[in-house]
Amino acid sequence: MGPLADTLPFPFGDEIKGIAEAADIPLGEIVLFNVFYELFTVCTSVVAEDKTGKLFHARNLDFGLFLGWNATTHAWKVTEQLRPLVVNLDFQRNNATVFKSVNYAGYMGILTGIRPKAFTLTMNERFNIDGGFIGILEWLLGKRDGMWMGFLTRQVLENATSYEEAKNKLAQTKLLAPAYFILGGNKSEEGCVITRSRVASLDIWEISLKQGRWYVLETNYDHWKDPLFLDDRRTPAMKCMNRTTQANISFGTIYDVLSTKPVLNKLTTYTTLMDVSEGKLETYLRDCPNPCMPW
């Protein structure tokens, strides 16, 4: 996997090489660590608007399914290894914050981030037969006209200055893997789920107060289809949101929603809460006490 670093867009390939050298870890392992999220993550993201027009964005990041089960601790091995690597980062230019993110140390892309006063962004995996394996294979064979998801989200957080600019970039850029981009802005009704194939935007599902939709919530299935019956985190999460009501939405109540099993499960590494108007990002390492669903 090491030679793949030479093919990655600037500055990501160079950063990956620097991490490998500084940490004295084989380059191939760092490359694999950075591309694996194109293939399989299981997550829950929500953007909600309160009665005053304030927007909240939150997510659970679930990772490690089928990557080894620890029979002693009753937990996924990779999930356990990732929790200590969770870090909050502050990306600055000229000593001023441009955006903040939650990362696994050593991962150069962005899965969860906030550009204060402008927008918030999370990325969820979209399971599809034309998935990340196909995109990575094409990249290895020399067809490199698509963008790595985690690298795209970082570029958007770094360069886009508004919700609309971010939405257009996320909807229009060709990708290596299908995805859901969950985007929140800083004005009333600026919240959406962008459902992506590798080459096009299939749907943009937005907050609409006129239609009574004061939040949008995404797991890993198209919102117009039923989720897989073995992995229905959407239904309990939406039930909790509806019971909470728009009048009572806050960091605390959204955290409670994301703490409801099976939304919280054995794959959950962290929960993040974001308030764009205040530029606030909070991250909590999570552990799901037994009895708990494995996913």
Short mmCIF file of C-alpha atoms in Angstrom, two decimals:
data_model
loop_
_atom_site.label_atom_id
_atom_site.label_comp_id
_atom_site.label_asym_id
_atom_site.label_seq_id
_atom_site.Cartn_x
_atom_site.Cartn_y
_atom_site.Cartn_z
CA MET A 1 0.00 0.00 0.00
CA GLY A 2 2.96 2.34 0.51
CA PRO A 3 3.35 3.35 -3.18
CA LEU A 4 -0.28 4.53 -3.15
CA ALA A 5 0.85 7.56 -1.16
CA ASP A 6 2.66 8.89 -4.25
CA THR A 7 -0.63 8.97 -6.17
CA LEU A 8 -2.69 10.85 -3.58
CA PRO A 9 -3.53 14.53 -4.15
CA PHE A 10 -1.50 17.28 -2.49
CA PRO A 11 -1.02 17.72 0.43
CA PHE A 12 -2.42 14.41 1.65
CA GLY A 13 0.22 12.06 0.26
CA ASP A 14 3.04 14.15 1.72
CA GLU A 15 1.28 14.40 5.07
CA ILE A 16 0.80 10.63 5.21
CA LYS A 17 4.51 10.11 4.47
CA GLY A 18 5.39 12.59 7.21
CA ILE A 19 3.19 10.82 9.75
CA ALA A 20 4.74 7.45 8.89
CA GLU A 21 8.27 8.83 9.25
CA ALA A 22 7.61 10.76 12.46
CA ALA A 23 5.75 7.87 14.11
CA ASP A 24 8.17 5.22 12.79
CA ILE A 25 5.27 3.21 11.41
CA PRO A 26 5.44 1.46 8.00
CA LEU A 27 4.09 3.74 5.29
CA GLY A 28 1.73 1.06 4.01
CA GLU A 29 -0.02 0.87 7.37
CA ILE A 30 -0.61 4.63 7.47
CA VAL A 31 -1.89 4.59 3.89
CA LEU A 32 -4.32 1.77 4.72
CA PHE A 33 -5.45 3.66 7.84
CA ASN A 34 -6.28 6.65 5.62
CA VAL A 35 -8.13 4.86 2.83
CA PHE A 36 -10.11 2.30 4.82
CA TYR A 37 -12.82 4.80 5.74
CA GLU A 38 -13.74 4.96 2.06
CA LEU A 39 -15.00 1.40 2.40
CA PHE A 40 -16.93 0.89 5.61
CA THR A 41 -18.14 3.13 8.41
CA VAL A 42 -21.48 2.91 10.21
CA CYS A 43 -22.74 6.20 11.62
CA THR A 44 -25.69 8.33 12.74
CA SER A 45 -25.83 12.08 12.00
CA VAL A 46 -28.53 14.68 12.71
CA VAL A 47 -29.01 18.40 12.06
CA ALA A 48 -31.82 20.03 14.05
CA GLU A 49 -33.26 23.54 14.34
CA ASP A 50 -34.75 24.82 17.59
CA LYS A 51 -37.68 27.23 17.95
CA THR A 52 -35.36 30.26 17.78
CA GLY A 53 -33.72 29.19 14.52
CA LYS A 54 -30.54 27.95 16.18
CA LEU A 55 -28.98 24.93 14.49
CA PHE A 56 -27.39 21.92 16.17
CA HIS A 57 -25.42 19.18 14.43
CA ALA A 58 -24.44 15.93 16.11
CA ARG A 59 -23.15 12.50 15.23
CA ASN A 60 -22.11 9.08 16.47
CA LEU A 61 -19.10 7.63 14.65
CA ASP A 62 -19.31 3.82 14.53
CA PHE A 63 -16.43 1.81 13.10
CA GLY A 64 -14.92 -1.68 13.28
CA LEU A 65 -17.71 -4.00 12.15
CA PHE A 66 -16.50 -7.57 11.42
CA LEU A 67 -12.89 -6.57 12.18
CA GLY A 68 -12.42 -8.96 15.07
CA TRP A 69 -14.45 -9.54 18.22
CA ASN A 70 -12.85 -9.55 21.68
CA ALA A 71 -14.62 -12.36 23.55
CA THR A 72 -13.18 -11.18 26.88
CA THR A 73 -14.32 -7.56 26.74
CA HIS A 74 -17.33 -8.25 24.47
CA ALA A 75 -16.25 -5.52 22.07
CA TRP A 76 -14.96 -5.05 18.53
CA LYS A 77 -11.16 -5.06 18.57
CA VAL A 78 -10.64 -2.21 16.09
CA THR A 79 -13.26 -0.09 17.84
CA GLU A 80 -11.37 -0.48 21.11
CA GLN A 81 -8.12 0.49 19.41
CA LEU A 82 -9.60 3.58 17.78
CA ARG A 83 -11.11 5.21 20.88
CA PRO A 84 -7.73 6.29 22.35
CA LEU A 85 -6.85 7.86 18.99
CA VAL A 86 -9.78 10.31 18.95
CA VAL A 87 -8.57 13.92 18.95
CA ASN A 88 -10.14 17.34 18.47
CA LEU A 89 -8.14 19.46 16.03
CA ASP A 90 -8.07 23.20 15.37
CA PHE A 91 -6.91 24.14 11.86
CA GLN A 92 -5.54 27.67 11.78
CA ARG A 93 -4.32 30.17 9.21
CA ASN A 94 -2.39 33.25 10.37
CA ASN A 95 -3.10 32.30 14.00
CA ALA A 96 -6.88 32.30 13.42
CA THR A 97 -9.16 29.24 13.41
CA VAL A 98 -10.40 28.26 9.95
CA PHE A 99 -12.19 25.08 11.02
CA LYS A 100 -12.24 22.43 13.73
CA SER A 101 -12.55 18.68 13.38
CA VAL A 102 -12.71 15.39 15.21
CA ASN A 103 -10.13 12.91 13.89
CA TYR A 104 -8.46 9.65 14.59
CA ALA A 105 -4.81 10.61 15.09
CA GLY A 106 -2.96 9.88 11.86
CA TYR A 107 -6.03 10.19 9.61
CA MET A 108 -5.61 13.10 7.18
CA GLY A 109 -9.21 13.37 5.97
CA ILE A 110 -12.21 14.74 7.86
CA LEU A 111 -15.30 12.80 8.93
CA THR A 112 -16.65 15.42 11.37
CA GLY A 113 -15.98 19.16 11.23
CA ILE A 114 -17.18 22.71 11.80
CA ARG A 115 -16.34 26.00 10.14
CA PRO A 116 -17.45 28.46 12.84
CA LYS A 117 -20.25 30.86 11.87
CA ALA A 118 -20.57 29.16 8.47
CA PHE A 119 -21.39 25.44 8.42
CA THR A 120 -21.00 22.02 10.03
CA LEU A 121 -20.30 18.78 8.18
CA THR A 122 -20.32 15.04 8.79
CA MET A 123 -19.92 12.16 6.37
CA ASN A 124 -21.70 8.79 6.57
CA GLU A 125 -20.99 5.73 4.46
CA ARG A 126 -23.59 4.82 1.81
CA PHE A 127 -23.71 1.11 1.09
CA ASN A 128 -23.95 0.46 -2.64
CA ILE A 129 -22.76 -2.20 -5.07
CA ASP A 130 -20.86 0.53 -6.95
CA GLY A 131 -18.96 1.31 -3.78
CA GLY A 132 -15.56 2.32 -2.53
CA PHE A 133 -13.90 -0.94 -3.58
CA ILE A 134 -14.65 -0.07 -7.23
CA GLY A 135 -13.39 3.49 -6.85
CA ILE A 136 -10.16 2.45 -5.19
CA LEU A 137 -9.57 -0.26 -7.82
CA GLU A 138 -10.04 2.34 -10.56
CA TRP A 139 -7.59 4.64 -8.77
CA LEU A 140 -5.00 1.86 -8.55
CA LEU A 141 -5.46 1.17 -12.26
CA GLY A 142 -4.79 4.80 -13.11
CA LYS A 143 -8.29 6.29 -13.43
CA ARG A 144 -7.99 9.12 -10.91
CA ASP A 145 -10.74 11.60 -11.76
CA GLY A 146 -12.67 11.03 -8.52
CA MET A 147 -12.05 12.50 -5.07
CA TRP A 148 -11.45 10.63 -1.82
CA MET A 149 -14.40 11.42 0.48
CA GLY A 150 -12.39 12.36 3.55
CA PHE A 151 -10.06 14.54 1.51
CA LEU A 152 -13.01 16.31 -0.14
CA THR A 153 -14.63 17.14 3.20
CA ARG A 154 -11.36 18.60 4.44
CA GLN A 155 -10.99 20.73 1.31
CA VAL A 156 -14.57 21.97 1.70
CA LEU A 157 -14.02 22.89 5.36
CA GLU A 158 -10.80 24.67 4.47
CA ASN A 159 -12.00 26.60 1.42
CA ALA A 160 -15.78 27.00 1.36
CA THR A 161 -17.03 30.10 3.19
CA SER A 162 -20.80 29.49 3.15
CA TYR A 163 -23.40 26.74 3.48
CA GLU A 164 -24.41 27.05 -0.19
CA GLU A 165 -20.85 26.90 -1.44
CA ALA A 166 -20.20 23.80 0.67
CA LYS A 167 -23.44 22.17 -0.50
CA ASN A 168 -22.64 22.72 -4.17
CA LYS A 169 -19.11 21.35 -3.82
CA LEU A 170 -20.29 18.24 -1.96
CA ALA A 171 -23.11 17.62 -4.42
CA GLN A 172 -21.11 18.07 -7.62
CA THR A 173 -17.64 16.59 -7.05
CA LYS A 174 -17.03 13.11 -8.46
CA LEU A 175 -16.15 10.63 -5.68
CA LEU A 176 -14.37 7.33 -5.27
CA ALA A 177 -17.18 6.00 -3.07
CA PRO A 178 -20.89 6.75 -2.58
CA ALA A 179 -21.66 8.73 0.57
CA TYR A 180 -24.06 10.79 2.60
CA PHE A 181 -22.89 14.30 3.39
CA ILE A 182 -24.82 15.80 6.30
CA LEU A 183 -24.50 19.58 6.22
CA GLY A 184 -25.71 22.27 8.59
CA GLY A 185 -25.57 26.03 8.09
CA ASN A 186 -26.03 29.14 10.21
CA LYS A 187 -29.49 30.25 9.08
CA SER A 188 -32.99 28.86 9.56
CA GLU A 189 -33.64 25.76 7.42
CA GLU A 190 -29.97 25.39 6.47
CA GLY A 191 -29.67 21.68 7.08
CA CYS A 192 -29.59 18.83 4.59
CA VAL A 193 -28.57 15.28 3.74
CA ILE A 194 -26.86 15.00 0.35
CA THR A 195 -27.21 11.46 -1.01
CA ARG A 196 -24.37 10.73 -3.38
CA SER A 197 -23.47 8.09 -5.91
CA ARG A 198 -19.86 8.15 -7.03
CA VAL A 199 -20.70 10.44 -9.94
CA ALA A 200 -23.81 12.44 -9.04
CA SER A 201 -26.08 13.83 -6.36
CA LEU A 202 -29.18 11.62 -6.14
CA ASP A 203 -31.12 13.65 -3.60
CA ILE A 204 -30.80 16.67 -1.29
CA TRP A 205 -33.17 16.29 1.67
CA GLU A 206 -33.50 19.56 3.56
CA ILE A 207 -35.00 20.91 6.76
CA SER A 208 -38.39 22.42 5.89
CA LEU A 209 -40.36 24.05 8.70
CA LYS A 210 -43.38 24.49 6.42
CA GLN A 211 -43.51 20.72 6.04
CA GLY A 212 -42.98 20.20 9.78
CA ARG A 213 -39.45 18.87 9.22
CA TRP A 214 -37.32 20.62 11.84
CA TYR A 215 -34.51 18.07 11.65
CA VAL A 216 -32.89 15.68 9.17
CA LEU A 217 -31.38 12.43 10.40
CA GLU A 218 -29.21 9.99 8.47
CA THR A 219 -27.74 6.60 9.31
CA ASN A 220 -26.46 4.53 6.37
CA TYR A 221 -29.53 4.02 4.18
CA ASP A 222 -31.37 6.22 1.68
CA HIS A 223 -33.97 8.17 3.64
CA TRP A 224 -36.75 7.25 1.18
CA LYS A 225 -36.12 3.53 1.71
CA ASP A 226 -36.51 1.29 4.73
CA PRO A 227 -33.25 0.53 6.55
CA LEU A 228 -31.94 -3.02 6.76
CA PHE A 229 -34.03 -4.75 9.43
CA LEU A 230 -30.86 -5.98 11.18
CA ASP A 231 -29.52 -2.43 11.40
CA ASP A 232 -32.39 -0.07 12.10
CA ARG A 233 -30.88 2.80 14.08
CA ARG A 234 -33.02 5.32 12.22
CA THR A 235 -36.39 4.41 13.72
CA PRO A 236 -35.40 4.63 17.42
CA ALA A 237 -33.39 7.80 16.76
CA MET A 238 -36.32 9.51 15.04
CA LYS A 239 -38.72 8.38 17.76
CA CYS A 240 -36.45 9.98 20.34
CA MET A 241 -36.16 13.20 18.32
CA ASN A 242 -39.94 13.41 17.93
CA ARG A 243 -40.51 12.81 21.64
CA THR A 244 -37.91 15.45 22.49
CA THR A 245 -39.75 18.02 20.30
CA GLN A 246 -38.31 21.08 18.63
CA ALA A 247 -39.01 23.20 21.71
CA ASN A 248 -36.64 21.13 23.84
CA ILE A 249 -33.77 20.45 21.46
CA SER A 250 -30.31 21.23 22.88
CA PHE A 251 -26.84 19.73 23.23
CA GLY A 252 -28.10 17.73 26.20
CA THR A 253 -31.21 16.30 24.58
CA ILE A 254 -29.43 15.43 21.32
CA TYR A 255 -26.73 13.69 23.35
CA ASP A 256 -29.51 11.67 25.00
CA VAL A 257 -30.89 10.71 21.58
CA LEU A 258 -27.46 9.49 20.45
CA SER A 259 -27.10 7.57 23.73
CA THR A 260 -30.22 5.51 23.03
CA LYS A 261 -29.54 1.90 22.10
CA PRO A 262 -29.03 0.76 19.35
CA VAL A 263 -28.08 4.27 18.13
CA LEU A 264 -25.33 3.84 20.70
CA ASN A 265 -23.83 0.40 20.13
CA LYS A 266 -20.61 -1.61 20.43
CA LEU A 267 -19.17 0.09 17.32
CA THR A 268 -19.58 3.65 18.62
CA THR A 269 -16.21 5.31 19.18
CA TYR A 270 -17.36 8.87 19.84
CA THR A 271 -20.27 11.30 19.94
CA THR A 272 -19.77 14.87 18.71
CA LEU A 273 -22.03 17.89 19.27
CA MET A 274 -21.62 21.07 17.20
CA ASP A 275 -23.13 24.56 17.48
CA VAL A 276 -22.21 26.57 14.36
CA SER A 277 -23.32 29.97 15.68
CA GLU A 278 -20.94 29.71 18.63
CA GLY A 279 -18.27 27.73 16.79
CA LYS A 280 -18.60 25.09 19.49
CA LEU A 281 -17.50 21.45 19.11
CA GLU A 282 -17.65 18.88 21.91
CA THR A 283 -16.55 15.26 21.62
CA TYR A 284 -17.20 12.38 24.01
CA LEU A 285 -15.61 8.94 23.91
CA ARG A 286 -18.35 6.35 24.12
CA ASP A 287 -18.68 2.86 25.51
CA CYS A 288 -21.96 1.00 25.34
CA PRO A 289 -22.64 -0.94 28.55
CA ASN A 290 -24.11 -4.41 28.33
CA PRO A 291 -26.63 -5.43 27.24
CA CYS A 292 -25.76 -3.66 24.01
CA MET A 293 -26.22 -4.35 20.32
CA PRO A 294 -23.02 -5.21 18.43
CA TRP A 295 -24.06 -2.64 15.75
#
